Coordinates of C-alpha atoms in Angstrom, one line a residue:
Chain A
X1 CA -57.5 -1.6 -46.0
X2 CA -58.9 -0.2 -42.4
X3 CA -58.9 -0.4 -39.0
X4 CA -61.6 0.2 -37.0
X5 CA -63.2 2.0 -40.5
X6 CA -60.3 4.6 -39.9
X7 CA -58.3 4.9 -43.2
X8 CA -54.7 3.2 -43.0
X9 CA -53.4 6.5 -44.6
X10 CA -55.3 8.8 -41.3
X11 CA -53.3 5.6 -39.3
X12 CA -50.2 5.6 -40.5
X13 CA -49.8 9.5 -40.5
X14 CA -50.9 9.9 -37.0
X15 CA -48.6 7.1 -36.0
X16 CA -45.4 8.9 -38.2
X17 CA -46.2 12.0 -36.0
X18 CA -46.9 10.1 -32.8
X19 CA -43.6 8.8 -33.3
X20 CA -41.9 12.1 -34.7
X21 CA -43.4 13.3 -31.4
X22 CA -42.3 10.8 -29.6
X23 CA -38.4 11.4 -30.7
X24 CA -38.8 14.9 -29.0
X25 CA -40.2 13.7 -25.9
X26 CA -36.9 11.1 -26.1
X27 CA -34.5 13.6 -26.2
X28 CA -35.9 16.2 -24.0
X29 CA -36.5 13.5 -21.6
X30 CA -33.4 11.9 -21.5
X31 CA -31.6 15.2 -21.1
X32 CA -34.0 16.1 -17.6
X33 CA -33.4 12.2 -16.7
X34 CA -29.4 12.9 -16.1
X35 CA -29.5 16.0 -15.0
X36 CA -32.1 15.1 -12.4
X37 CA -30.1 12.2 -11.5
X38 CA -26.7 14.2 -11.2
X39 CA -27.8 17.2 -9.6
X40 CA -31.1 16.1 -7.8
X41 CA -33.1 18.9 -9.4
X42 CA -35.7 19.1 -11.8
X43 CA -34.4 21.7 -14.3
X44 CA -36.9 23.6 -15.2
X45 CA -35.4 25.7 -17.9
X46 CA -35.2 22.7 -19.9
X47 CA -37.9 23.9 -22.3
X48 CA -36.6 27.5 -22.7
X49 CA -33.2 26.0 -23.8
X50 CA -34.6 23.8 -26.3
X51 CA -36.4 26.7 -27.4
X52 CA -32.9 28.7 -27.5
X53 CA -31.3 25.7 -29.6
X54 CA -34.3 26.7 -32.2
X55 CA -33.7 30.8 -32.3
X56 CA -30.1 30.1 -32.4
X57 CA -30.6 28.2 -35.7
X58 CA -33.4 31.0 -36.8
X59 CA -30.9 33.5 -36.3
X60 CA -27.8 32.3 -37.5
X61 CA -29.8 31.4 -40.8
X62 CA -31.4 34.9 -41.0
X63 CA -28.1 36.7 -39.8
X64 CA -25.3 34.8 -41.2
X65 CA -26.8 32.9 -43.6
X66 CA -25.6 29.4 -41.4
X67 CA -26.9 26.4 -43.1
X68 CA -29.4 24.1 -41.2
X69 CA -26.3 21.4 -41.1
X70 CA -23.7 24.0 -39.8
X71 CA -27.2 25.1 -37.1
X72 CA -27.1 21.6 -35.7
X73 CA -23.8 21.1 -34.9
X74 CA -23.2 25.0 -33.5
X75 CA -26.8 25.6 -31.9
X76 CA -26.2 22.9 -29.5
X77 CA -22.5 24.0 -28.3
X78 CA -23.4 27.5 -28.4
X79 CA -26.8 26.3 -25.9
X80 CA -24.2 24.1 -23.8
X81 CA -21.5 26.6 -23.1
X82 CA -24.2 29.1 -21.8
X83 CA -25.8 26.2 -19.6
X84 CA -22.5 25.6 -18.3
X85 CA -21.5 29.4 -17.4
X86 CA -25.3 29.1 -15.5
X87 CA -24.1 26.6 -13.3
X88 CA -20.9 27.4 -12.8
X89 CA -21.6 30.7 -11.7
X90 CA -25.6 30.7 -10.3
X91 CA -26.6 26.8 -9.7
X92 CA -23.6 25.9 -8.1
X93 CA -24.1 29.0 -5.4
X94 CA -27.3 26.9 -4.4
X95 CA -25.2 23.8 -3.6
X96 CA -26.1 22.5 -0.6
X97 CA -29.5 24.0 0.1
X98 CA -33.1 22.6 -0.3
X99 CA -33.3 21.9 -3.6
X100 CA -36.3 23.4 -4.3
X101 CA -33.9 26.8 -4.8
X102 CA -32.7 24.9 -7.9
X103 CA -36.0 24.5 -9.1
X104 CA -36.9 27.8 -8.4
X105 CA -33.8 29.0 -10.1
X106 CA -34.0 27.3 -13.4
X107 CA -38.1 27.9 -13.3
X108 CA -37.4 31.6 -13.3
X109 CA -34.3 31.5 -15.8
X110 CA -37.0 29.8 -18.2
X111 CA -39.4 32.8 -17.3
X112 CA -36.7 35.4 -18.1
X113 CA -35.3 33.5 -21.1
X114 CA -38.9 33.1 -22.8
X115 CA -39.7 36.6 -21.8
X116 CA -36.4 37.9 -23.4
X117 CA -37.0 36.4 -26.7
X118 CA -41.0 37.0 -26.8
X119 CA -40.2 40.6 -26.3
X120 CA -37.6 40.8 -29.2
X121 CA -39.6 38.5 -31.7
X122 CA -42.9 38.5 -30.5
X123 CA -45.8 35.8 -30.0
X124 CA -46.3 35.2 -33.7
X125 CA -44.1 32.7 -34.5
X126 CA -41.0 32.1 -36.9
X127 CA -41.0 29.9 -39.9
X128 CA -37.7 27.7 -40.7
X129 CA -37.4 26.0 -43.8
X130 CA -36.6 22.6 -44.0
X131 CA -33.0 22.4 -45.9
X132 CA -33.2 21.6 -49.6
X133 CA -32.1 17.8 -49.3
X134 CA -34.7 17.1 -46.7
X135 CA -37.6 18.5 -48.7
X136 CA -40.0 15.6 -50.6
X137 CA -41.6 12.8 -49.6
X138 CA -40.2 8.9 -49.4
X139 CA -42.8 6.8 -50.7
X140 CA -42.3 3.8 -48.8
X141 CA -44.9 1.7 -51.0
X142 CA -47.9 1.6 -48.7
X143 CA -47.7 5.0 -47.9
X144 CA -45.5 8.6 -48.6
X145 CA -43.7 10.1 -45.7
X146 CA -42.0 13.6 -45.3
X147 CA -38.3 13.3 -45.6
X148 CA -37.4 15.6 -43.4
X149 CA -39.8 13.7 -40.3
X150 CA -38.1 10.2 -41.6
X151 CA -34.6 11.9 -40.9
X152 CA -35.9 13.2 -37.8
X153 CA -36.8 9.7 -36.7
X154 CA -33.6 8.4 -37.6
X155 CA -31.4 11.3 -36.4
X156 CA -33.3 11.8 -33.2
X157 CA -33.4 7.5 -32.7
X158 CA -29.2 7.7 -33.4
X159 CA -28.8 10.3 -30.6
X160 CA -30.3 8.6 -28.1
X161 CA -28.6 5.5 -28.9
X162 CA -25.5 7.2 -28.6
X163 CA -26.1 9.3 -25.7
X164 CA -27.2 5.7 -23.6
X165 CA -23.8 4.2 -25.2
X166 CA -22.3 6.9 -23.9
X167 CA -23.5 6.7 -20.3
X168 CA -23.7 2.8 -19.6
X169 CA -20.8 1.8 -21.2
X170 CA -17.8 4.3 -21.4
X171 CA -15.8 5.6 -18.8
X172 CA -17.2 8.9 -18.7
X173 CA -20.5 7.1 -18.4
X174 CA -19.4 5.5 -15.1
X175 CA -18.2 8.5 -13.7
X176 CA -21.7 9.9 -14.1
X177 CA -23.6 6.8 -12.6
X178 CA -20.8 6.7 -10.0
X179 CA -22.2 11.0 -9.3
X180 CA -25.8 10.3 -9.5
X181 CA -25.4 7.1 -6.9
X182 CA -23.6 8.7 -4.3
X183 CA -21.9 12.3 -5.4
X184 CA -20.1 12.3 -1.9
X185 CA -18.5 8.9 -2.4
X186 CA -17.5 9.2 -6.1
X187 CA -15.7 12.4 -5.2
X188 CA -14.0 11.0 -2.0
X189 CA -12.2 8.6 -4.4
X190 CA -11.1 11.7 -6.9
X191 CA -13.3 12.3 -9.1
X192 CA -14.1 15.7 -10.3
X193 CA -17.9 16.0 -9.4
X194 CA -18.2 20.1 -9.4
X195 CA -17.1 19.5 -13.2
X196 CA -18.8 17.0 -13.7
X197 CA -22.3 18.5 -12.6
X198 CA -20.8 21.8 -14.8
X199 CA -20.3 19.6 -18.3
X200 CA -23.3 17.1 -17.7
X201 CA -26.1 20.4 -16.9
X202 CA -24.0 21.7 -20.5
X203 CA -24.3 18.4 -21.9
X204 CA -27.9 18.1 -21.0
X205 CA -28.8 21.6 -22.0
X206 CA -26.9 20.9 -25.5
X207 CA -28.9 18.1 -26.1
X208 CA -32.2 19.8 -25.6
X209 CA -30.7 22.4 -28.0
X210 CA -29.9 19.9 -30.4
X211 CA -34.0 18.4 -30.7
X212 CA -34.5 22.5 -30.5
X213 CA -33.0 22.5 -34.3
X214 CA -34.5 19.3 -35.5
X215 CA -38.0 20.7 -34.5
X216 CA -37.3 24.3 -36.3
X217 CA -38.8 23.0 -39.6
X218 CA -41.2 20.8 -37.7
X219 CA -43.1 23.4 -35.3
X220 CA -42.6 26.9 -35.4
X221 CA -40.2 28.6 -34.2
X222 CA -41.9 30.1 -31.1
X223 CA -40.8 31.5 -27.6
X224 CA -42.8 29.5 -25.7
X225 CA -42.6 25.9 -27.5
X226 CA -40.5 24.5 -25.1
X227 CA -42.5 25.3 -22.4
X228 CA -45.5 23.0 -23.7
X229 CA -43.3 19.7 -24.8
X230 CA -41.9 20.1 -20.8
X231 CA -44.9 19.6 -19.0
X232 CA -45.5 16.0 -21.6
X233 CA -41.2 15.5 -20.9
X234 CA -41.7 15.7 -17.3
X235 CA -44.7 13.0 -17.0
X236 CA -42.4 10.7 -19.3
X237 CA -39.4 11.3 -16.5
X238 CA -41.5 10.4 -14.0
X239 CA -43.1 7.0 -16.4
X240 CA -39.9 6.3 -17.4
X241 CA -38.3 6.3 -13.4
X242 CA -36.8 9.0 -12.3
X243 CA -33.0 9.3 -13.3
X244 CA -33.2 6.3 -15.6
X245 CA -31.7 6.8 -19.6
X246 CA -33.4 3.9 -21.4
X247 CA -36.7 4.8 -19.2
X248 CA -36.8 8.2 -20.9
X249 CA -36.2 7.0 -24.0
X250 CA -38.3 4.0 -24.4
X251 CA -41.6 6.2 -22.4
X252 CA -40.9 9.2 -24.8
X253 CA -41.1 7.1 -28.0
X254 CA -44.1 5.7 -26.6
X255 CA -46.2 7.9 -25.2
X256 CA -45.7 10.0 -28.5
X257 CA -47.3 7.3 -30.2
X258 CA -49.5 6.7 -27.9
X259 CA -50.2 10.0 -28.2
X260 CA -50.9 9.8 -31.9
X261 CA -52.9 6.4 -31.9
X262 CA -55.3 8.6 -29.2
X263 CA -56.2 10.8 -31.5
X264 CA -56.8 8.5 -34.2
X265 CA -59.8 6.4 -32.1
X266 CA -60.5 9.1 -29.4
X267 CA -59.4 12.6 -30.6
X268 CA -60.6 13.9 -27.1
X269 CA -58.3 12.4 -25.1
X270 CA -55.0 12.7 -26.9
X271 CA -53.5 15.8 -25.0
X272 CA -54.5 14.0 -21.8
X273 CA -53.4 10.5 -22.3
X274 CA -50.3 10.8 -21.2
X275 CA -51.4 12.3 -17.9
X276 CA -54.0 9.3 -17.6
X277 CA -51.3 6.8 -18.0
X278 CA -49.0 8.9 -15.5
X279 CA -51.3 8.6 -12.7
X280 CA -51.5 5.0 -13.3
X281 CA -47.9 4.0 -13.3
X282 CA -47.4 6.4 -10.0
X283 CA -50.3 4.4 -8.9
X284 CA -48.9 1.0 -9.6
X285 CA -45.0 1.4 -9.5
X286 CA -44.6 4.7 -7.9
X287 CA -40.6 4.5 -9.1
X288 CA -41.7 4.4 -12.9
X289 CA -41.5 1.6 -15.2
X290 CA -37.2 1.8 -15.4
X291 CA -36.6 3.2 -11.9
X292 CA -34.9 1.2 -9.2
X293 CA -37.2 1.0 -6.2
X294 CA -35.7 3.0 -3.4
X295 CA -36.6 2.2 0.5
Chain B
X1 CA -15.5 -5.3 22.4
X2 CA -12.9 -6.2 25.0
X3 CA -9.4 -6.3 25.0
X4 CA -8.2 -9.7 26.2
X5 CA -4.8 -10.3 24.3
X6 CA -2.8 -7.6 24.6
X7 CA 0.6 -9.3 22.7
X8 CA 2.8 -6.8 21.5
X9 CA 3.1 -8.6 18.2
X10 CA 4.7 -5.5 16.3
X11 CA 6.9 -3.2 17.8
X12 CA 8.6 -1.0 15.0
X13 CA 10.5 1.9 15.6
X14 CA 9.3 4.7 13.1
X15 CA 10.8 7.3 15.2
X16 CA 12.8 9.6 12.6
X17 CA 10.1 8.8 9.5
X18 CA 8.6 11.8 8.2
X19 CA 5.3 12.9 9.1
X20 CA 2.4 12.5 5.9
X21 CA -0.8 13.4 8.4
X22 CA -1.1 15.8 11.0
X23 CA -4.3 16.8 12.2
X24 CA -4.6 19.6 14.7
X25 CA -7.4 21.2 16.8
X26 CA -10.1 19.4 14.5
X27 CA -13.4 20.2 14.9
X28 CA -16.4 18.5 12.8
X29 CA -20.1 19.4 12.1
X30 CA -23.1 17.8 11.1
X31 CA -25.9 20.5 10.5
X32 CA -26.0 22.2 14.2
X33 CA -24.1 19.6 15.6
X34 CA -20.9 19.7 16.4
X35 CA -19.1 16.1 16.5
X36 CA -15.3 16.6 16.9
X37 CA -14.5 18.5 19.8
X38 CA -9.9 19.9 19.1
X39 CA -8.9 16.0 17.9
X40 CA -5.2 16.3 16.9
X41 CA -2.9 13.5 16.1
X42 CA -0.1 12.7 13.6
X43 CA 0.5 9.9 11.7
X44 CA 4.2 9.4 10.2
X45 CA 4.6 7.6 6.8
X46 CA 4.4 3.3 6.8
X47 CA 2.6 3.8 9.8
X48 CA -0.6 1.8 10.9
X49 CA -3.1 4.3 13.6
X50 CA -6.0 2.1 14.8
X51 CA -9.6 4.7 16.2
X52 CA -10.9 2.7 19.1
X53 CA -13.9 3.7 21.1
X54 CA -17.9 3.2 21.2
X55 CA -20.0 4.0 18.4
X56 CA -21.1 6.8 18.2
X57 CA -18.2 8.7 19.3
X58 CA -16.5 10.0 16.2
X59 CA -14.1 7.8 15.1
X60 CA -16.1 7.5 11.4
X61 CA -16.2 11.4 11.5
X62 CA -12.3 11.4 11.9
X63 CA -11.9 9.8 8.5
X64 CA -14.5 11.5 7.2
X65 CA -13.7 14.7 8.2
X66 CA -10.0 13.8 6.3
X67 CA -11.6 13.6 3.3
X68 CA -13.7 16.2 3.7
X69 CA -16.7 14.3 3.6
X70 CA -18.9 16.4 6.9
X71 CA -20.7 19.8 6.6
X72 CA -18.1 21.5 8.3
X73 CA -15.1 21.5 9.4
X74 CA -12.2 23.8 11.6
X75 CA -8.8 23.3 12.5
X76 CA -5.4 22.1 10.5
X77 CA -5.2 18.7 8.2
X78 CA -1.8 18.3 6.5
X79 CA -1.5 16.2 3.6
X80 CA 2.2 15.5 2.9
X81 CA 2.8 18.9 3.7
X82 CA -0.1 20.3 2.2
X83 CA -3.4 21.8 4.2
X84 CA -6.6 20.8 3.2
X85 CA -9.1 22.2 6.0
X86 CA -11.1 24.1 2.9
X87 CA -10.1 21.4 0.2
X88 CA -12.7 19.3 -1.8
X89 CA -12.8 15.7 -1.6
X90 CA -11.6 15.0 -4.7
X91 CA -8.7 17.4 -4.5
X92 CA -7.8 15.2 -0.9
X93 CA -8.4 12.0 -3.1
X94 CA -5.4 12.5 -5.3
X95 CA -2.9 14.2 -2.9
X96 CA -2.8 9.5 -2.6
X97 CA -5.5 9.1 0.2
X98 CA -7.4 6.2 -0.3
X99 CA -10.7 6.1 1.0
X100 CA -12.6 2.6 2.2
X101 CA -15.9 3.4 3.7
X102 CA -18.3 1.9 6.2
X103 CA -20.9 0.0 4.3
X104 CA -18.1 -0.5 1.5
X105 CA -19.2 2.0 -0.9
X106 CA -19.4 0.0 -4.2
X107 CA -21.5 1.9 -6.6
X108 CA -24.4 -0.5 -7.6
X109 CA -25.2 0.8 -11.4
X110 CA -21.8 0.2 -11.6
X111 CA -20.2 -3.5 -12.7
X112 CA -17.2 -4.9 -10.5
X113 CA -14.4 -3.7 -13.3
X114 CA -16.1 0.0 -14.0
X115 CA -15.7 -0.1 -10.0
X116 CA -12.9 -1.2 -9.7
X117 CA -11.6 1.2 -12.7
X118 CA -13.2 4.6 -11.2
X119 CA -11.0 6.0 -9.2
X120 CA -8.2 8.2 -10.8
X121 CA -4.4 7.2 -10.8
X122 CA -2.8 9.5 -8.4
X123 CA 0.2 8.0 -9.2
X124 CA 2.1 5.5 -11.6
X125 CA 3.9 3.3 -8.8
X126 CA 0.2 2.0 -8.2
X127 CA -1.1 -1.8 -8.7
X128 CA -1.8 -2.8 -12.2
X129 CA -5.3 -4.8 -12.9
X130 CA -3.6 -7.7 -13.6
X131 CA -1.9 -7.5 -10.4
X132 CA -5.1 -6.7 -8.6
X133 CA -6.4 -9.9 -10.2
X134 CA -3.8 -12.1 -9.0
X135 CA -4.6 -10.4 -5.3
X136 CA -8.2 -11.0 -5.6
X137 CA -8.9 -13.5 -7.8
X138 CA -12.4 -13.4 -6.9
X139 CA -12.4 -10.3 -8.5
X140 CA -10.8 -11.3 -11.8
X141 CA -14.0 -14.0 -12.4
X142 CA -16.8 -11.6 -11.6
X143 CA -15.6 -8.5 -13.5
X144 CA -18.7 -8.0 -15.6
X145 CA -21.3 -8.7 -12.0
X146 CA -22.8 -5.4 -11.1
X147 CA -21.8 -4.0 -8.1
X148 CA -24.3 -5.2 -6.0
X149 CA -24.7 -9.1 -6.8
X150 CA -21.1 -9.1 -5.4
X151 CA -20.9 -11.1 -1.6
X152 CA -20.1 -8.9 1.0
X153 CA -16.1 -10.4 1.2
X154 CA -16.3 -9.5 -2.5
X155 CA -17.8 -6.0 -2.1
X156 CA -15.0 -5.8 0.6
X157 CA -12.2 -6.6 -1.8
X158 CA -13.3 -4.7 -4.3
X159 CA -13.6 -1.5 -2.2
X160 CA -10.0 -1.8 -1.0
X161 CA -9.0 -2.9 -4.7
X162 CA -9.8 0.1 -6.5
X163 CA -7.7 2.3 -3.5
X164 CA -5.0 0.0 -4.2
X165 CA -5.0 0.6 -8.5
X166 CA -5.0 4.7 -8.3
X167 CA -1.7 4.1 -6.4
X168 CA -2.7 6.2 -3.2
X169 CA -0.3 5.5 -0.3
X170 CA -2.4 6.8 2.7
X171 CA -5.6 4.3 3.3
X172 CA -8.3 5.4 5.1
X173 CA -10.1 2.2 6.2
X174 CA -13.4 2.8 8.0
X175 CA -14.7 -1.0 9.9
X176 CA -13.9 -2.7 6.6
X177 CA -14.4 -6.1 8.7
X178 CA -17.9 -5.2 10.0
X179 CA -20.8 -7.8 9.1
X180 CA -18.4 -10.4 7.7
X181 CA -17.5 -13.8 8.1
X182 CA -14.4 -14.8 10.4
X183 CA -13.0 -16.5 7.8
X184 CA -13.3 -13.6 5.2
X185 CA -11.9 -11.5 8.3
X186 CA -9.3 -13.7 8.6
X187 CA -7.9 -13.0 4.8
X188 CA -8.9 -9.9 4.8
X189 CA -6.2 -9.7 7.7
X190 CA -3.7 -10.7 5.9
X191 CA -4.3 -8.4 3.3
X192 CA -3.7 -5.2 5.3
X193 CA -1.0 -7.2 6.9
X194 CA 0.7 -7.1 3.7
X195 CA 0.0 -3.6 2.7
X196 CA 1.5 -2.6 6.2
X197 CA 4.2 -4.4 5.1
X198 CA 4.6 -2.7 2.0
X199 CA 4.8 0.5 3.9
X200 CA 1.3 1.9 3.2
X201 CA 0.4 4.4 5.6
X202 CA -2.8 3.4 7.7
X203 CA -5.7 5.1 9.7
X204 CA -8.3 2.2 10.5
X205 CA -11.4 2.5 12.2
X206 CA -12.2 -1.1 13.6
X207 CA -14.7 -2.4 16.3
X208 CA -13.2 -5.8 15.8
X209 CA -10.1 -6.0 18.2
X210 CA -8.8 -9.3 17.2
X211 CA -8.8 -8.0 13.7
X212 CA -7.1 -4.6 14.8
X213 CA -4.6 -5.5 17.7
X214 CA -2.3 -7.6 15.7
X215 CA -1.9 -4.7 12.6
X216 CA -1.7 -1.5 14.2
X217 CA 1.9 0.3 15.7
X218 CA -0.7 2.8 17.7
X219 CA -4.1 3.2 19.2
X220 CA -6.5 6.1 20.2
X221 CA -9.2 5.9 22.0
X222 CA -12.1 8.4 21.1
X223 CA -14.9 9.5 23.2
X224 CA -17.2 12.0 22.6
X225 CA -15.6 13.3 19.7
X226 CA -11.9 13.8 21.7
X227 CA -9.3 11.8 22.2
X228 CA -9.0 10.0 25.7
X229 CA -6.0 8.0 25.5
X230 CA -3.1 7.2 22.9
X231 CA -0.7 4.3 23.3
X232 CA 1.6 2.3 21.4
X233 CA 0.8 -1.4 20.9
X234 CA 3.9 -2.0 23.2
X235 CA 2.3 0.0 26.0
X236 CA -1.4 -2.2 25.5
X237 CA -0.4 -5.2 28.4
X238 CA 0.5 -1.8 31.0
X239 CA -2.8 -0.5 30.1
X240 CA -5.6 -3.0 29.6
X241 CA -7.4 -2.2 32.8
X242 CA -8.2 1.5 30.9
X243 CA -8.4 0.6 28.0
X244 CA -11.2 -1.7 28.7
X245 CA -12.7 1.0 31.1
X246 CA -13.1 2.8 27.7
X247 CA -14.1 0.9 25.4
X248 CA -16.4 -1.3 27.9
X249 CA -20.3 -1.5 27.8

């Protein structure tokens, strides 16, 4: 079988890693998407702390021996907690001004973070092994996948599900629509917003933490490989509508397969595909394909 | 808005009844400007305070400045006993101060139950949802509608609802009959009627003097971010002449 006289196997693989891709993009996404819509700043240190999610789990497996499993439950709450302390004590001073000083903020907390780490580990790049029940491949018949990027799929697929259960249809959901609507408002009728803000930026930071560790066996372990997968999350933000949970997730699955069908028929354009189709939808529907249109 | 009827429907005597708001040498900003110029007043408990005056003048602030809602602000507010000059709006919120605001406030990602259900309970002795339901019906059948696709009566019983559920006893009510339609006034009258009655304490803002005369024990008139004149509804016949002067265009 072929397409186009391109092998089905050359296909398939490029779609598993568009997709595997894609599940990054998701998560990273959906974690700029509420914080930008809570805090009405782009949080630029997104990257570094997905980055920090991925040394945590390097370094508590090298250190402490902590297994992979133990990694991705304690990477992320260890990630959170320190995003919270950052906005409790540093963001939250910028309250109230232009929120370009967020922006700044976090863009130079990403600087310092990355620089930290690159100076203690270097620019080489750490390897994480994949743990022992996700090693293989899953022949699925027409073709043989990695484990470990099936489980990714799934896992990653699972969080976001949850995550977007979590926000449009419990009550702490509605509290956080309530905060990104109108933060005044929902406060003027009691609600907690200063907390709020601190557990969603931790919340946020834990789930970029969390895609940190599922990408450790994928990518190297590297201080700057958050810094490349923001620039693609911030186009999907904006494609997706600024602020909007299923937007990020449904433009980050697709734009990493898009992605990976580019390079299949036109390697030359994959890295800037997703920029092409960024200037289009600003073009077209300036408030992204999910956002509400705002006067 | 002119005062033509000046019937002294209600005449209570609340004289002796403890004092839940007392606001003293207020002063409100907005960036560089500075909108409340020394208001003070007090409001006792069960007590019903309607701010007259022109737009513009800062009788929104006055409520807004109660729940901490403006840049900044100097001076005394006491909250059943407490002072919240440098409190946060949330911390006012469950002291028991309701808050209504112009243009409603219903949050539009939000559907008419998860509105209705965000506010915290301040306190236990507050309406149930199945007694908010029997209030407002309307309510009851269009639980799942977002906020938005509500009418404007609905939006309007809905933002007075979820006050009424968290069991807050002070209402801040800013021109909750603006842009509706008499007959929606009209029950929407009879609803603060009835929470007067049940001894809920009251500031109103309202441009609509048919809709305020026959609910409020007292009246101030703001201008230019002070307060010109107070007088009980008894005193309103004595007074028309002025207070029209006032509020005239």
């Amino acid at each position: 079988m072929s397409i186009f006289n391109i092998s089905s196997q050359v296909f398939l693989g490029q779609l598993t890693i568009g997709l595997v891709n894609g599940c990054f993009y998701a998560m990273l996404s959906l974690g700029l998407a509420i914080i930008f819509g809570l805090l009405n700043m782009i949080n630029f240190a997104h990257g570094a702390l997905y980055m920090l999610g991925a040394f945590a789990a390097w370094f508590g497996l090298v250190t402490f021996g902590v297994s992979y499993w133990c990694a991705l439950l304690l990477s992320p709450l260890i990630v959170g907690l320190f995003a919270a302390i950052v906005e409790r004590f540093f963001l939250r001073r910028l309250e109230g001004l232009d929120h370009l000083y967020g922006l700044l903020f976090t863009f130079g907390l990403a600087l310092a973070l990355e620089g930290i780490v690159l100076d203690i580990y270097g620019s080489a790049g750490l390897s994480y092994a994949p743990p022992s029940q996700l090693r293989g491949l899953l022949d699925l018949g027409f073709m043989r996948l990695p484990l470990y990027r099936a489980w990714v799929v799934a896992v990653s697929l699972a969080v976001c599900f949850g995550v977007w259960f979590l926000i449009e249809r419990t009550r702490y959901g509605s509290y956080l629509r309530a905060g990104t609507e109108d933060a005044h408002l929902a406060q003027a009728l009691g609600i907690n917003v200063p907390l709020l803000i601190t557990l969603t930026y931790g919340f946020g930071a834990g789930l970029a933490a969390f895609a940190g560790v599922l990408a450790a066996p994928i990518y190297q372990v590297h201080p700057l490989m958050g810094s490349n997968l923001l620039i693609i999350a911030f186009a999907v933000v904006v494609i997706g509508g600024l602020g909007s949970t299923l937007g990020a997730i449904v433009t980050g699955l697709a734009l990493g397969v898009i992605e990976g069908l580019t390079k299949v028929f036109y390697p030359e354009a994959s890295s800037t595909a997703v920029f092409i189709i960024m200037a289009f939808v600003l073009l077209l529907r300036p408030a992204g394909l999910f956002g509400q249109e705002t006067a | 808005m002119t005062v033509t009827s000046a019937k002294p429907i209600l005449s209570r005597d609340l004289s002796g009844v403890r004092q839940v708001i007392s606001v003293n040498d207020l002063h409100a900003f907005y960036g560089e400007s500075h909108v409340l110029h020394g208001v003070s007043f007090t409001i006792r408990e069960g007590e019903v305070l309607t701010l007259l005056g022109r737009n513009g003048g800062g009788r929104s602030t006055i409520i807004r400045s109660i729940m901490g809602l403006v840049d900044r602000r100097r001076g005394s507010i006491e909250i059943l006993g407490h002072e919240t000059i440098s409190a946060a709006p949330f911390q006012i919120a469950r002291l028991g101060v309701g808050y209504c605001p112009e243009e409603r406030g219903i949050f539009a990602t939000l559907s008419c139950e998860e509105n209705l259900k965000l506010p915290p309970i301040v306190d236990d002795k507050g309406m149930t949802l199945e007694k908010i339901y029997e209030l407002f019906p309307n309510l009851a059948a269009r639980r799942r509608t977002l906020g938005t696709q509500l009418s404007g009566g609905e939006q309007q019983m809905l933002a007075i609802a979820r006050i009424l559920r968290t069991g807050a006893r002070i209402l801040m009510l800013d021109e909750i009959s603006e842009g509706l339609a008499p007959a929606i006034v009209d029950s929407l009258s009879v609803t603060v009627t009835t929470l007067r009655d049940l001894g809920y304490t009251i500031l109103m803002v309202e441009q609509n003097w048919d809709f305020a005369a026959p609910i409020a024990d007292r009246f101030s008139i703001i201008e230019r971010g002070r307060i010109v004149m107070e007088l009980e509804t008894a005193d309103l016949e004595k007074n028309v002449s002025a207070v029209n002067h006032y509020l005239g265009v």
